[in-house]
Amino acid sequence: MKIGIVSDSHGSTRAIDRMLSHPAAEGVTLWLHAGDITPDAEYLAMVTEGKAKVRYVAGNSDWPEPGARYDDVVEAVGHRIF
């Protein structure tokens, strides 16, 4: 399993698209988005649907975001990531 970590995209879907076009993003099956801005993580989930799972939490620029998670524990390949 290859895990990608991203944060602080601040509303730029163009930045998400550029990130995904980078060779290092090839083969990522789990993306962890650490906030700022949660709709960016939803966009990431939409454009990677069927290729990768996306888990995300809200960041400091997302506060207060109704229904947003501010922490999460992800279990992947026998490891727990907080």
Short mmCIF file of C-alpha atoms in Angstrom, two decimals:
data_model
loop_
_atom_site.label_atom_id
_atom_site.label_comp_id
_atom_site.label_asym_id
_atom_site.label_seq_id
_atom_site.Cartn_x
_atom_site.Cartn_y
_atom_site.Cartn_z
CA MET A 1 0.00 0.00 0.00
CA LYS A 2 1.24 3.46 -0.90
CA ILE A 3 0.01 6.34 1.28
CA GLY A 4 0.00 9.97 0.19
CA ILE A 5 -0.22 12.83 2.66
CA VAL A 6 -1.38 16.32 1.76
CA SER A 7 -2.54 19.43 3.59
CA ASP A 8 -3.01 23.16 3.27
CA SER A 9 -4.37 23.19 -0.26
CA HIS A 10 -6.52 26.21 0.78
CA GLY A 11 -9.24 25.89 -1.84
CA SER A 12 -6.99 25.22 -4.82
CA THR A 13 -8.27 22.25 -6.79
CA ARG A 14 -5.58 23.17 -9.30
CA ALA A 15 -2.97 22.38 -6.62
CA ILE A 16 -4.65 19.00 -6.05
CA ASP A 17 -4.58 18.30 -9.80
CA ARG A 18 -0.89 19.26 -10.00
CA MET A 19 -0.11 17.03 -7.02
CA LEU A 20 -1.89 14.10 -8.64
CA SER A 21 0.05 14.58 -11.87
CA HIS A 22 3.39 14.30 -10.05
CA PRO A 23 5.10 10.90 -10.59
CA ALA A 24 5.27 10.32 -6.82
CA ALA A 25 1.45 10.26 -6.69
CA GLU A 26 1.33 7.24 -9.01
CA GLY A 27 0.03 4.17 -7.24
CA VAL A 28 -1.23 5.91 -4.08
CA THR A 29 -4.10 3.85 -2.70
CA LEU A 30 -4.76 5.92 0.44
CA TRP A 31 -4.68 9.70 0.68
CA LEU A 32 -4.61 11.44 4.05
CA HIS A 33 -5.65 15.10 3.84
CA ALA A 34 -4.73 16.99 7.01
CA GLY A 35 -7.00 19.96 6.52
CA ASP A 36 -7.25 23.42 5.09
CA ILE A 37 -9.75 23.23 3.28
CA THR A 38 -12.10 20.22 3.71
CA PRO A 39 -13.86 20.64 0.32
CA ASP A 40 -10.43 20.07 -1.24
CA ALA A 41 -10.35 16.63 0.36
CA GLU A 42 -13.83 15.97 -1.00
CA TYR A 43 -12.55 17.00 -4.46
CA LEU A 44 -9.55 14.68 -4.03
CA ALA A 45 -11.93 11.82 -3.19
CA MET A 46 -14.01 12.58 -6.27
CA VAL A 47 -11.09 12.66 -8.73
CA THR A 48 -9.44 9.54 -7.29
CA GLU A 49 -12.66 7.53 -6.91
CA GLY A 50 -12.03 3.88 -7.62
CA LYS A 51 -8.25 4.35 -7.43
CA ALA A 52 -7.67 5.52 -3.86
CA LYS A 53 -9.43 5.95 -0.56
CA VAL A 54 -9.36 9.42 1.03
CA ARG A 55 -9.51 10.17 4.75
CA TYR A 56 -9.43 13.71 6.01
CA VAL A 57 -9.73 15.96 9.00
CA ALA A 58 -10.41 19.66 9.33
CA GLY A 59 -7.53 22.05 9.80
CA ASN A 60 -7.24 25.41 11.51
CA SER A 61 -8.70 27.27 8.50
CA ASP A 62 -11.74 24.96 8.53
CA TRP A 63 -12.95 26.03 11.97
CA PRO A 64 -15.85 25.89 12.64
CA GLU A 65 -16.87 23.41 9.96
CA PRO A 66 -20.19 21.72 10.77
CA GLY A 67 -19.85 17.93 10.73
CA ALA A 68 -16.10 18.01 10.12
CA ARG A 69 -13.82 15.60 11.93
CA TYR A 70 -11.00 17.23 13.86
CA ASP A 71 -9.16 13.98 14.54
CA ASP A 72 -9.20 10.46 13.14
CA VAL A 73 -7.39 7.18 13.53
CA VAL A 74 -6.65 5.34 10.30
CA GLU A 75 -5.57 1.71 10.33
CA ALA A 76 -3.42 0.79 7.35
CA VAL A 77 -1.12 -2.17 6.76
CA GLY A 78 -1.07 -3.08 10.44
CA HIS A 79 -0.34 0.47 11.62
CA ARG A 80 -2.49 3.04 13.35
CA ILE A 81 -2.10 6.62 12.13
CA PHE A 82 -3.57 9.43 14.24
#
